[in-house]
XYZ file of C-alpha atoms in Angstrom:
756
model
C -27.197 44.156 -73.475
C -27.065 42.229 -70.788
C -29.814 42.095 -67.413
C -27.280 43.274 -64.960
C -27.024 46.377 -67.068
C -30.458 47.028 -67.922
C -31.069 46.903 -63.865
C -28.461 49.217 -63.639
C -29.947 51.504 -65.833
C -33.584 51.053 -64.756
C -32.392 52.067 -60.823
C -30.151 55.206 -62.160
C -33.483 56.245 -63.945
C -35.690 55.716 -60.726
C -33.513 57.498 -59.155
C -32.872 60.681 -62.005
C -36.751 61.023 -61.760
C -37.076 60.902 -57.992
C -34.345 64.009 -57.845
C -36.158 65.891 -61.119
C -39.436 65.717 -58.635
C -37.968 66.570 -55.850
C -36.299 69.692 -57.564
C -39.397 70.821 -59.478
C -42.328 70.301 -56.039
C -39.708 72.444 -54.343
C -40.563 75.524 -56.264
C -43.092 78.493 -54.858
C -43.926 79.386 -58.432
C -44.411 78.262 -62.476
C -41.100 80.406 -63.408
C -38.859 78.702 -60.933
C -40.323 75.195 -61.498
C -39.706 75.959 -65.042
C -36.431 77.008 -64.641
C -35.469 73.910 -62.717
C -36.949 71.373 -64.861
C -34.788 72.522 -67.480
C -31.658 72.786 -65.555
C -32.234 69.292 -63.846
C -32.958 67.919 -67.019
C -29.446 68.882 -68.496
C -27.823 67.687 -65.493
C -29.187 64.490 -65.188
C -28.950 63.631 -69.135
C -25.593 64.992 -69.666
C -26.710 67.700 -72.660
C -25.469 70.999 -73.691
C -28.977 72.492 -74.427
C -32.402 72.404 -72.637
C -35.529 74.791 -74.133
C -38.567 74.538 -72.263
C -41.606 75.745 -75.057
C -44.781 76.405 -73.350
C -48.013 77.732 -75.756
C -45.703 78.404 -78.838
C -43.177 80.566 -76.014
C -40.088 79.615 -75.057
C -40.161 79.472 -71.417
C -37.036 78.533 -70.192
C -33.252 77.988 -71.801
C -30.219 76.361 -69.940
C -26.920 76.258 -72.231
C -27.634 79.680 -74.448
C -29.140 82.792 -73.775
C -33.358 83.219 -74.179
C -33.048 84.992 -77.139
C -30.296 83.056 -78.757
C -33.014 80.446 -79.229
C -35.481 81.095 -82.298
C -39.160 80.423 -81.085
C -40.438 79.182 -84.330
C -37.502 76.410 -84.257
C -38.072 75.505 -81.008
C -41.561 75.116 -81.108
C -41.055 72.976 -84.756
C -38.536 70.743 -81.883
C -41.119 70.433 -78.908
C -43.759 69.469 -81.239
C -41.585 66.789 -83.113
C -41.401 68.004 -86.196
C -37.427 68.717 -86.233
C -34.563 66.032 -85.439
C -31.904 68.143 -85.137
C -31.863 72.158 -84.146
C -29.702 74.571 -85.534
C -28.453 77.651 -83.911
C -25.563 79.892 -84.950
C -22.517 77.441 -86.192
C -23.847 74.751 -83.874
C -26.059 71.633 -84.773
C -28.008 69.460 -81.949
C -29.143 66.072 -82.368
C -32.457 66.673 -80.123
C -34.626 64.504 -78.136
C -38.325 65.896 -77.016
C -40.908 65.036 -74.729
C -44.294 67.054 -75.152
C -46.090 68.452 -71.690
C -50.137 68.817 -72.504
C -52.552 70.181 -69.548
C -53.864 73.636 -69.662
C -50.620 75.253 -71.215
C -49.332 72.654 -73.681
C -45.922 72.538 -74.811
C -42.880 70.601 -75.157
C -39.053 69.641 -73.183
C -36.619 69.651 -75.819
C -32.710 68.417 -74.918
C -29.270 69.312 -77.583
C -26.373 67.816 -78.227
C -23.667 68.923 -80.372
C -21.891 65.622 -80.393
C -24.005 62.670 -80.181
C -27.601 62.006 -80.197
C -29.793 60.143 -77.418
C -30.753 56.603 -76.722
C -34.022 55.182 -76.252
C -33.516 54.844 -72.030
C -32.858 58.934 -71.831
C -35.744 59.099 -74.760
C -38.151 57.191 -71.992
C -36.788 59.261 -68.882
C -36.973 62.873 -70.724
C -40.674 61.475 -71.222
C -41.537 60.731 -67.365
C -39.618 64.245 -66.260
C -42.059 66.034 -68.575
C -45.180 64.054 -66.902
C -43.565 64.794 -63.993
C -43.491 68.622 -65.086
C -46.747 69.009 -66.408
C -48.746 67.658 -63.072
C -46.197 69.890 -61.146
C -47.100 73.244 -63.055
C -50.992 72.026 -63.176
C -50.870 72.256 -59.181
C -48.979 75.604 -58.960
C -51.492 76.671 -61.207
C -54.081 75.468 -58.898
C -52.542 77.612 -56.171
C -52.015 80.630 -57.774
C -55.590 80.785 -58.848
C -56.241 80.506 -55.073
C -54.092 83.084 -54.306
C -55.045 85.534 -57.213
C -58.353 84.495 -56.142
C -58.176 85.264 -52.418
C -55.929 88.904 -53.392
C -58.825 90.000 -55.425
C -62.211 89.212 -53.282
C -60.048 90.703 -50.481
C -61.012 87.530 -48.207
C -61.340 87.660 -44.457
C -57.963 86.869 -42.828
C -58.944 82.922 -41.722
C -59.929 82.228 -45.581
C -56.564 83.103 -46.538
C -54.805 81.216 -43.918
C -56.560 78.340 -44.921
C -55.568 79.327 -48.032
C -52.109 79.118 -47.196
C -52.549 75.718 -45.109
C -53.777 74.442 -48.506
C -50.376 75.531 -50.189
C -48.707 73.908 -47.115
C -50.052 70.680 -47.160
C -50.073 70.325 -51.429
C -46.396 71.362 -50.751
C -46.075 68.161 -48.296
C -47.879 65.853 -49.768
C -45.552 66.753 -53.289
C -42.124 66.490 -50.768
C -43.818 62.952 -49.922
C -44.355 61.758 -53.362
C -40.446 62.950 -54.628
C -39.841 60.309 -51.455
C -41.262 57.720 -52.653
C -43.400 56.643 -49.741
C -45.410 53.666 -50.219
C -48.422 54.677 -52.486
C -51.227 53.710 -49.710
C -49.775 56.432 -47.057
C -49.929 58.906 -49.572
C -53.454 58.254 -50.195
C -54.090 58.190 -46.574
C -52.389 61.649 -46.089
C -54.141 63.343 -48.703
C -57.396 61.957 -47.652
C -56.673 62.889 -43.890
C -55.061 66.359 -45.400
C -58.653 66.941 -47.149
C -61.030 66.228 -43.837
C -58.751 68.194 -42.037
C -58.642 71.295 -43.805
C -62.309 71.635 -44.635
C -63.501 70.912 -41.483
C -65.057 67.788 -41.905
C -65.879 64.553 -39.850
C -65.307 61.677 -43.126
C -63.238 61.335 -46.560
C -62.567 58.871 -48.694
C -60.939 57.840 -51.891
C -62.777 54.698 -53.878
C -61.292 53.138 -57.074
C -62.155 51.080 -60.096
C -61.313 47.744 -59.974
C -58.892 46.867 -62.397
C -60.127 43.506 -63.199
C -64.200 44.579 -62.849
C -64.513 48.391 -63.666
C -67.804 47.817 -62.566
C -67.560 47.880 -59.678
C -64.874 49.802 -56.846
C -62.683 49.981 -53.865
C -62.261 51.808 -50.814
C -58.296 52.124 -51.135
C -58.105 55.013 -48.398
C -61.150 56.722 -45.692
C -60.496 58.975 -42.212
C -63.505 59.110 -40.216
C -65.589 55.768 -41.907
C -66.297 52.932 -39.413
C -64.212 49.766 -40.234
C -67.680 48.062 -40.710
C -68.342 50.580 -43.505
C -65.155 50.258 -45.261
C -65.906 46.370 -44.875
C -68.934 47.161 -46.686
C -66.909 49.217 -49.290
C -65.127 46.880 -51.167
C -66.568 45.473 -54.264
C -69.286 47.726 -54.668
C -71.211 48.334 -58.258
C -70.681 52.388 -59.251
C -74.220 52.907 -59.630
C -74.816 52.055 -55.830
C -72.576 54.996 -54.686
C -74.619 57.272 -54.661
C -72.914 60.910 -55.243
C -68.658 59.372 -55.738
C -70.416 56.678 -58.062
C -72.044 60.151 -59.919
C -68.425 61.694 -59.733
C -67.304 58.828 -61.296
C -69.953 57.852 -64.415
C -70.111 61.730 -64.858
C -66.882 62.768 -64.430
C -67.762 65.854 -62.618
C -67.901 67.226 -59.292
C -71.340 66.613 -56.937
C -71.882 67.850 -54.155
C -74.987 67.699 -52.357
C -75.548 71.075 -49.835
C -78.349 68.753 -47.703
C -78.311 65.352 -47.884
C -81.464 64.174 -46.356
C -83.536 65.860 -48.829
C -81.602 64.805 -52.073
C -82.691 62.751 -54.208
C -79.280 60.517 -54.553
C -79.719 60.158 -51.033
C -79.027 56.273 -49.960
C -80.961 55.523 -47.295
C -78.938 53.517 -44.897
C -76.645 56.462 -45.703
C -79.364 58.917 -44.108
C -80.094 56.829 -41.382
C -76.384 57.334 -40.653
C -77.389 61.171 -40.260
C -74.944 62.536 -43.030
C -75.518 65.996 -43.307
C -73.868 67.171 -46.860
C -71.442 65.158 -48.953
C -68.853 66.305 -51.989
C -67.578 63.949 -54.614
C -64.581 64.725 -57.604
C -63.419 62.298 -59.752
C -59.752 61.247 -59.852
C -58.318 60.805 -63.122
C -55.472 58.736 -64.372
C -53.662 59.716 -67.890
C -57.523 61.661 -68.540
C -59.149 58.649 -67.914
C -61.598 58.164 -64.673
C -60.705 56.031 -62.393
C -61.924 56.883 -59.099
C -63.446 59.748 -56.841
C -62.650 61.074 -53.578
C -65.298 62.650 -51.384
C -65.512 64.180 -48.422
C -68.695 64.661 -45.656
C -70.274 65.719 -42.583
C -72.205 64.311 -39.757
C -72.609 67.602 -38.035
C -74.044 70.438 -39.858
C -75.488 71.054 -42.889
C -72.313 72.374 -45.654
C -73.313 74.557 -48.423
C -70.078 73.451 -50.413
C -69.238 76.998 -51.812
C -66.496 77.526 -55.109
C -63.594 77.606 -52.398
C -64.534 74.470 -51.091
C -64.797 72.835 -54.118
C -61.114 74.045 -55.937
C -59.480 72.365 -52.612
C -61.060 69.196 -52.709
C -60.359 68.925 -56.722
C -56.692 70.024 -55.667
C -56.504 67.236 -53.282
C -57.790 65.023 -56.170
C -55.147 66.334 -58.414
C -52.705 65.203 -55.953
C -54.032 61.636 -55.710
C -53.913 61.633 -59.476
C -49.816 62.726 -59.359
C -49.271 59.840 -56.297
C -50.988 57.171 -58.507
C -49.392 58.211 -61.852
C -45.965 58.596 -60.008
C -46.570 55.000 -58.821
C -47.644 53.675 -61.691
C -44.457 55.593 -63.952
C -42.135 53.830 -61.180
C -43.536 50.380 -62.357
C -43.518 51.542 -66.374
C -40.062 52.293 -65.551
C -38.923 49.419 -63.594
C -40.639 47.249 -66.536
C -40.098 49.219 -69.614
C -37.259 47.904 -71.384
C -37.667 44.116 -71.376
C -39.914 41.451 -71.242
C -39.176 39.698 -67.960
C -39.805 36.350 -69.299
C -37.882 36.309 -72.958
C -35.408 39.183 -72.234
C -36.732 40.761 -75.031
C -37.826 44.412 -75.674
C -41.144 45.417 -74.163
C -44.108 46.225 -76.446
C -43.298 49.861 -75.107
C -39.456 50.278 -75.748
C -40.406 48.465 -79.437
C -42.930 51.172 -80.198
C -40.556 54.012 -78.975
C -37.118 52.684 -80.989
C -39.608 52.085 -84.097
C -41.011 56.002 -83.759
C -36.787 56.696 -83.815
C -35.887 54.309 -86.450
C -39.164 56.161 -88.947
C -37.512 59.643 -88.275
C -33.896 59.123 -87.955
C -33.300 56.468 -90.824
C -30.778 57.419 -93.285
C -31.815 55.107 -95.683
C -35.579 56.000 -96.388
C -37.392 53.916 -93.746
C -37.684 51.046 -91.350
C -39.425 47.749 -91.347
C -41.267 45.520 -89.117
C -42.031 42.016 -88.820
C -44.859 40.532 -86.467
C -44.653 36.933 -85.796
C -47.437 34.710 -84.009
C -46.922 31.201 -82.963
C -49.393 28.152 -85.011
C -49.902 25.893 -82.563
C -48.578 26.998 -78.828
C -52.009 27.026 -77.548
C -52.543 23.436 -78.147
C -48.762 23.034 -76.387
C -49.736 24.683 -73.616
C -52.807 23.049 -72.933
C -50.758 19.814 -72.804
C -47.617 20.400 -71.637
C -48.635 22.748 -69.156
C -47.684 26.751 -68.969
C -44.479 25.908 -67.141
C -43.507 24.375 -70.307
C -45.118 27.080 -72.632
C -43.032 29.536 -70.953
C -40.176 27.370 -71.712
C -41.251 27.084 -75.272
C -41.667 30.877 -75.488
C -37.718 31.502 -74.038
C -36.197 29.422 -76.828
C -38.556 30.742 -79.449
C -36.743 34.052 -78.480
C -33.398 32.702 -78.706
C -34.099 31.868 -82.526
C -35.386 34.786 -83.420
C -32.727 36.754 -81.851
C -29.814 34.483 -84.058
C -32.167 35.181 -86.953
C -31.145 39.289 -86.505
C -28.521 41.479 -87.138
C -26.620 43.513 -83.952
C -28.507 46.829 -84.422
C -32.181 45.120 -85.176
C -35.090 44.974 -82.259
C -36.853 41.575 -81.031
C -39.715 42.294 -78.707
C -42.147 40.183 -77.001
C -46.046 42.282 -77.467
C -47.658 39.671 -75.556
C -48.516 35.990 -75.305
C -47.015 34.517 -77.808
C -46.746 37.024 -80.594
C -42.992 38.558 -81.261
C -42.067 41.734 -83.327
C -38.392 42.402 -84.847
C -37.797 45.976 -85.967
C -35.585 46.455 -88.988
C -34.082 50.099 -88.967
C -32.794 51.821 -92.090
C -33.621 49.340 -94.425
C -33.905 50.532 -98.391
C -36.783 48.495 -99.142
C -39.326 45.564 -97.983
C -36.703 43.342 -100.189
C -34.208 43.354 -97.270
C -36.500 41.813 -94.358
C -38.201 39.125 -96.192
C -35.347 37.109 -96.384
C -35.062 37.718 -92.051
C -38.616 36.508 -92.255
C -37.526 33.303 -94.132
C -34.877 32.737 -91.735
C -36.799 33.135 -88.320
C -40.182 30.713 -90.299
C -37.152 28.170 -91.054
C -35.562 28.181 -87.730
C -39.049 27.544 -86.336
C -39.775 24.646 -87.787
C -36.652 22.817 -85.860
C -37.956 20.794 -82.767
C -37.321 22.082 -79.415
C -36.313 20.337 -76.844
C -38.711 20.662 -73.677
C -36.795 18.482 -70.323
C -36.128 15.541 -73.489
C -39.826 15.786 -75.293
C -39.324 16.802 -78.972
C -41.473 19.355 -79.045
C -42.875 21.352 -82.781
C -44.468 24.661 -83.546
C -44.317 26.721 -86.583
C -44.956 30.741 -86.939
C -46.694 32.864 -89.203
C -44.336 36.600 -89.828
C -46.281 39.273 -91.542
C -43.671 42.149 -93.353
C -44.091 45.738 -93.316
C -42.538 48.751 -95.027
C -42.874 52.258 -93.542
C -41.429 55.514 -95.433
C -39.907 57.975 -93.235
C -41.985 60.921 -92.865
C -45.224 58.793 -94.317
C -46.118 56.442 -91.428
C -45.580 56.151 -88.177
C -45.116 53.769 -85.859
C -48.673 52.661 -84.876
C -49.229 52.518 -88.258
C -46.700 49.889 -89.545
C -47.417 47.733 -86.827
C -50.945 47.393 -88.142
C -49.493 46.523 -91.453
C -47.504 43.720 -90.609
C -50.783 42.435 -88.615
C -52.652 42.722 -91.491
C -49.866 40.436 -93.197
C -49.503 38.314 -90.465
C -53.162 37.618 -90.069
C -53.299 36.772 -94.094
C -50.660 34.214 -93.652
C -52.348 32.721 -91.003
C -55.525 32.834 -93.265
C -53.505 31.109 -96.014
C -52.088 28.133 -94.063
C -49.765 29.131 -91.402
C -45.929 28.157 -91.376
C -45.021 31.365 -93.842
C -44.268 34.734 -94.137
C -46.456 37.383 -96.386
C -45.534 40.679 -97.296
C -48.214 43.691 -97.008
C -50.288 44.841 -99.834
C -52.866 47.551 -99.702
C -55.582 45.183 -100.695
C -55.266 43.448 -97.126
C -57.380 46.356 -95.653
C -59.942 45.120 -98.159
C -59.978 41.482 -97.328
C -60.032 42.096 -93.616
C -62.317 43.989 -93.762
C -64.457 41.385 -96.447
C -63.488 39.518 -93.027
C -65.323 41.083 -90.653
C -68.313 41.381 -92.623
C -68.441 37.605 -93.315
C -68.112 36.935 -89.504
C -71.050 39.152 -89.112
C -72.826 37.456 -92.037
C -72.094 34.117 -90.697
C -73.261 35.272 -86.826
C -76.979 36.162 -88.601
C -76.801 32.676 -90.669
C -77.144 30.875 -87.584
C -80.057 33.159 -86.185
C -81.704 33.052 -89.584
C -80.823 28.953 -89.997
C -79.283 29.459 -93.820
C -77.246 26.386 -93.185
C -77.985 23.530 -95.790
C -77.505 19.461 -95.148
C -75.965 17.522 -98.466
C -75.558 13.675 -98.010
C -72.879 11.849 -100.048
C -73.171 7.774 -99.949
C -70.335 5.699 -98.633
C -70.794 2.386 -100.867
C -69.292 -1.184 -99.919
C -66.863 -1.570 -102.858
C -67.445 -5.502 -103.616
C -71.509 -5.291 -103.977
C -72.046 -1.202 -104.721
C -74.468 -1.346 -102.228
C -75.220 2.159 -99.888
C -74.389 1.417 -96.263
C -73.762 4.698 -94.979
C -73.825 8.333 -95.588
C -71.447 11.377 -94.752
C -73.621 14.646 -93.490
C -72.171 17.832 -94.898
C -73.005 21.251 -94.173
C -73.351 24.176 -96.483
C -74.295 27.394 -96.567
C -76.932 29.165 -98.338
C -76.320 32.799 -98.657
C -79.506 34.893 -99.469
C -77.562 36.872 -101.958
C -73.806 35.373 -101.930
C -75.787 32.022 -102.678
C -74.165 28.690 -102.154
C -70.803 29.033 -99.941
C -68.934 26.198 -99.386
C -67.088 24.931 -96.400
C -63.917 25.575 -97.048
C -64.669 29.268 -96.941
C -66.836 29.984 -93.925
C -65.763 26.573 -91.638
C -62.119 28.003 -90.627
C -64.011 31.011 -89.762
C -66.674 29.654 -88.076
C -63.878 27.653 -85.595
C -62.031 31.224 -84.704
C -65.313 32.736 -83.732
C -66.310 29.728 -82.033
C -69.600 29.780 -83.755
C -68.665 26.229 -84.853
C -70.549 25.369 -81.789
C -73.808 26.082 -82.860
C -73.423 25.036 -86.472
C -72.049 21.338 -85.723
C -75.015 20.802 -83.204
C -77.894 21.768 -85.545
C -75.287 19.419 -88.164
C -75.275 16.717 -85.821
C -79.062 16.786 -84.877
C -79.676 17.026 -88.371
C -78.003 14.396 -89.695
C -79.573 11.758 -86.774
C -83.170 13.005 -87.307
C -82.810 12.709 -91.044
C -80.999 9.278 -90.720
C -83.156 7.824 -88.735
C -86.418 8.758 -90.821
C -84.660 6.778 -93.452
C -84.040 3.877 -91.667
C -87.606 3.373 -90.189
C -88.335 3.273 -94.329
C -85.251 0.355 -94.783
C -84.777 -3.528 -94.019
C -84.252 -3.844 -89.872
C -80.822 -5.384 -90.342
C -79.410 -3.110 -93.075
C -79.596 0.114 -91.259
C -77.664 3.010 -92.646
C -74.926 4.973 -90.667
C -74.359 8.842 -90.837
C -70.529 10.671 -90.313
C -70.938 14.113 -88.860
C -67.482 15.959 -88.867
C -66.340 17.314 -85.671
C -63.853 20.244 -85.323
C -61.302 20.919 -82.230
C -63.300 23.795 -81.185
C -66.406 21.606 -80.501
C -64.170 18.377 -79.181
C -62.530 21.241 -76.862
C -66.431 21.252 -74.791
C -67.258 19.645 -71.832
C -71.161 19.013 -72.475
C -70.293 17.200 -75.915
C -70.936 13.709 -74.520
C -74.109 14.822 -73.164
C -74.673 16.953 -76.576
C -74.272 13.293 -78.637
C -76.575 11.428 -76.353
C -79.249 14.072 -76.868
C -79.111 14.335 -80.841
C -79.348 10.446 -80.468
C -82.339 10.120 -78.171
C -84.447 13.082 -79.648
C -84.048 11.451 -82.975
C -84.140 7.706 -82.574
C -81.120 7.059 -84.358
C -79.491 3.970 -83.046
C -75.699 4.721 -81.110
C -73.875 2.050 -83.590
C -75.410 4.185 -86.591
C -73.895 7.420 -86.021
C -70.097 7.598 -86.706
C -68.107 10.612 -85.739
C -65.416 11.755 -87.952
C -62.281 13.268 -86.442
C -59.472 14.711 -88.536
C -55.895 13.247 -87.780
C -54.616 16.639 -86.892
C -56.844 16.960 -84.402
C -55.866 13.396 -82.489
C -52.111 13.980 -83.125
C -52.613 17.241 -81.180
C -55.235 15.507 -78.712
C -55.207 16.868 -74.897
C -55.964 14.646 -71.952
C -59.445 16.369 -72.135
C -60.158 15.029 -75.800
C -59.062 11.018 -74.639
C -61.967 10.940 -72.263
C -64.444 13.006 -74.344
C -63.327 10.291 -76.926
C -63.667 7.328 -74.401
C -67.354 8.921 -73.189
C -69.048 9.326 -76.588
C -67.768 5.662 -77.534
C -69.433 4.432 -74.602
C -72.483 5.376 -75.672
C -72.234 3.340 -78.548
C -71.188 5.757 -81.458
C -68.736 4.434 -83.591
C -65.094 6.863 -84.338
C -63.513 7.460 -87.539
C -60.152 9.372 -88.309
C -60.743 11.358 -91.556
C -58.147 12.429 -93.980
C -55.791 9.119 -92.773
C -52.224 9.769 -93.670
C -52.076 13.293 -94.063
C -50.674 13.885 -90.569
C -47.856 12.683 -88.956
C -46.369 10.888 -86.441
C -50.469 9.254 -85.448
C -49.736 5.210 -86.210
C -49.048 5.423 -82.267
C -52.526 6.520 -81.309
C -54.284 4.362 -83.322
C -54.257 1.797 -80.315
C -54.931 4.720 -77.809
C -57.638 5.930 -78.762
C -60.707 4.154 -79.439
C -61.346 4.227 -83.008
C -63.224 2.163 -85.365
C -62.936 3.463 -89.105
C -59.906 5.014 -91.027
C -60.944 7.389 -93.835
C -57.933 7.348 -97.226
C -57.420 10.543 -97.686
C -58.309 11.448 -101.551
C -54.285 12.579 -102.317
C -53.569 8.773 -101.823
C -56.336 7.456 -103.765
C -56.149 9.776 -106.892
C -52.788 7.890 -108.517
C -53.629 4.600 -106.803
C -54.623 3.319 -110.492
C -51.898 5.273 -112.619
C -48.578 4.676 -109.835
C -47.483 1.516 -108.410
C -46.185 3.397 -105.003
C -49.410 4.968 -104.461
C -51.088 1.744 -104.616
C -48.630 0.158 -102.684
C -48.988 3.040 -99.732
C -52.690 2.743 -100.036
C -52.750 -0.946 -100.043
C -50.111 -0.432 -96.801
C -52.880 1.159 -95.059
C -55.827 -0.917 -95.883
C -53.840 -4.020 -94.328
C -53.005 -1.855 -91.105
C -56.447 -1.169 -90.931
C -57.381 -4.725 -91.159
C -54.209 -5.739 -88.711
C -56.164 -3.798 -86.116
C -59.649 -4.427 -87.212
C -60.487 -1.204 -88.272
C -62.857 -0.499 -91.236
C -61.321 1.149 -94.254
C -63.088 4.150 -96.266
C -61.777 5.338 -99.582
C -62.130 9.336 -100.543
C -62.313 10.843 -103.323
C -62.985 7.823 -106.034
C -63.617 8.971 -109.216
C -63.072 6.434 -111.427
C -63.939 2.503 -112.289
C -59.585 2.083 -112.249
C -59.549 3.614 -108.883
C -62.301 1.308 -107.468
C -61.020 -1.592 -108.822
C -57.661 -1.423 -107.636
C -59.337 -0.460 -103.895
C -61.486 -3.715 -104.421
C -59.192 -5.204 -105.522
C -56.882 -4.552 -102.337
C -59.839 -5.407 -99.876
C -60.807 -1.932 -99.256
C -64.160 -1.970 -97.638
C -66.249 1.139 -98.542
C -65.957 3.847 -100.522
C -66.987 7.507 -101.336
C -66.500 10.065 -104.362
C -68.122 11.491 -107.060
C -67.901 8.136 -109.037
C -70.685 7.262 -106.417
C -72.586 10.248 -106.206
C -71.938 13.693 -105.148
C -73.043 15.414 -102.241
C -76.640 15.590 -102.505
C -79.856 17.571 -101.053
C -82.166 15.598 -99.004
C -84.397 14.975 -101.698
C -82.032 13.707 -104.665
C -80.819 11.914 -101.442
C -84.270 10.015 -100.582
C -84.700 9.378 -104.644
C -81.501 7.569 -104.673
C -82.113 5.380 -101.503
C -85.913 4.903 -102.207
C -86.502 5.737 -106.062
C -88.856 8.419 -106.974
């Protein structure tokens, strides 16, 4: 669908919803409003049949005689348990929308020839929401009329209720005319003050960004300076209005001065009485409407309370209607990519799981792997262009009837309707993963980004849209955990795996508090002499129940949760302290160096150079004895701030090493730009150095590169004498591995250095 077509549909839907609200709001009672609603719905959506079901009974019908519609079948259709409705010789494809409130039910439309589009279903749901609010208003007014008749109230009370009806009708017509929301809220506030014969009224709503505070959005009789003071006020400091919000209940104070909730400033302003009632949106408290009297103490009787509640309901109606319009304008497509929005995706998924002819539907959840790095490095504008390009590639991998959506951020989803099993979805997921591996051109700059894809299948009648998306999300999480840049199909055991992941996260947080981590030290040896010249500090987790947990099992989780920051700082300080203690026992001209690994999360912190400086100062370890190790991928994905922090640490006298050298890509150009002192040759090169000439040649090439750039080289993972001989003969300066020693406890390392 083109943007122009989508805009036309949105404008048409908005006009139809406006007409529907105007028609329903103009009816004097429930029966007339119900009849008008079904007539308007049939006309707006071009349906052959409309049925309104309230409390399990058929309340209104258009297209057939009322007694021709079976109540039981209509009730099932209204509850969403039927996709078709058979009446006599005719079969109707149906769409339904629920109606809540005191008298719940549903609005059902039927067509003989064709079904309903997603856009028509969205419009029908908007109509049902408007009808629900209008019926509730009419019920309030009717209750007031009955109460007046039953109690034989005085003529002025009857006139008061007539005025209420007129005021509420005026508000409804203003809503139908789509007057600006601030004007509607002022109108309601002024009407409440006038009808209740009070000098002051106001409407305060919760802030969207900070729901613990409220701001006054409409007022009557409140001085300008007080209006200013009532912006960004904590809910707990609002007095009666705050209590109404927090307790979700009406608060009425007859004699304010003697009330325990009285605010001294308000008492000094001589407020005599106040009443506040919560305002809701979709059942959630979003603010409070309040009225007050300065002239006299008021007894807030039942009619007064019901009147204020009626006005609060109309505030809800106005806010809900405004939000409905905004959501309709944005409901169909994501503004950046032109893809379906989350709401439209979920609606289509619900529909696909109900109407599938082949047994079910599949969902793919797609999450980019390195988007944050690119967005931070190139800026949000480039990030947006990348997201748009990703959306185009996803579309190219799909069939005509498939739906692609952007759920938010760098997360996308694909719906494959009418598929017989997950096997149909896997090739689509493979195409998407492969498509993302190709470089993107952002203003002439080649940019790479991969994706992780979770695949899930839902069977008609067994899973709903939300469950299908949860399964796809769990599968995507598993793909991330397995190394990214791949797809994973949902398996029920993933729920258990995810639960274990959550338990591990909780254990990790407790481990930081309980100091359950230990250090191991592996010697770094001069290959020519066999002399130990340095140590690498490696962290281990001694779990009280699971025993020793290796780094690969918890370091990725620590980085994901941010717990690597306190863990990494402890490792740095403890390694410096221990190395300084050992150096105090060694000759001054042969000090040991200690190497500490640094994660990308730690390097993102602005205070990192200060932390390193503090660790050196506290331990007394000279800066040149500390080596900070960085992975090659971290160097490749660097941001400008990364380079500044590395230079700041280099200025302290600390040495920097690139760990796992040779496993990344495009890093050679960075060796001159970064203040690197050491390159550590990855174990994968060392493994075959004694057996394969090609591996030996490549390893020797890295050594020569280091020498040309005046960098020290350390070979990792040396396990036998053949590897040692080949590396030493190739002029590799240093090495470490199990051939010399495994990572040792502090006590064992001390024995190795100084003897027992």
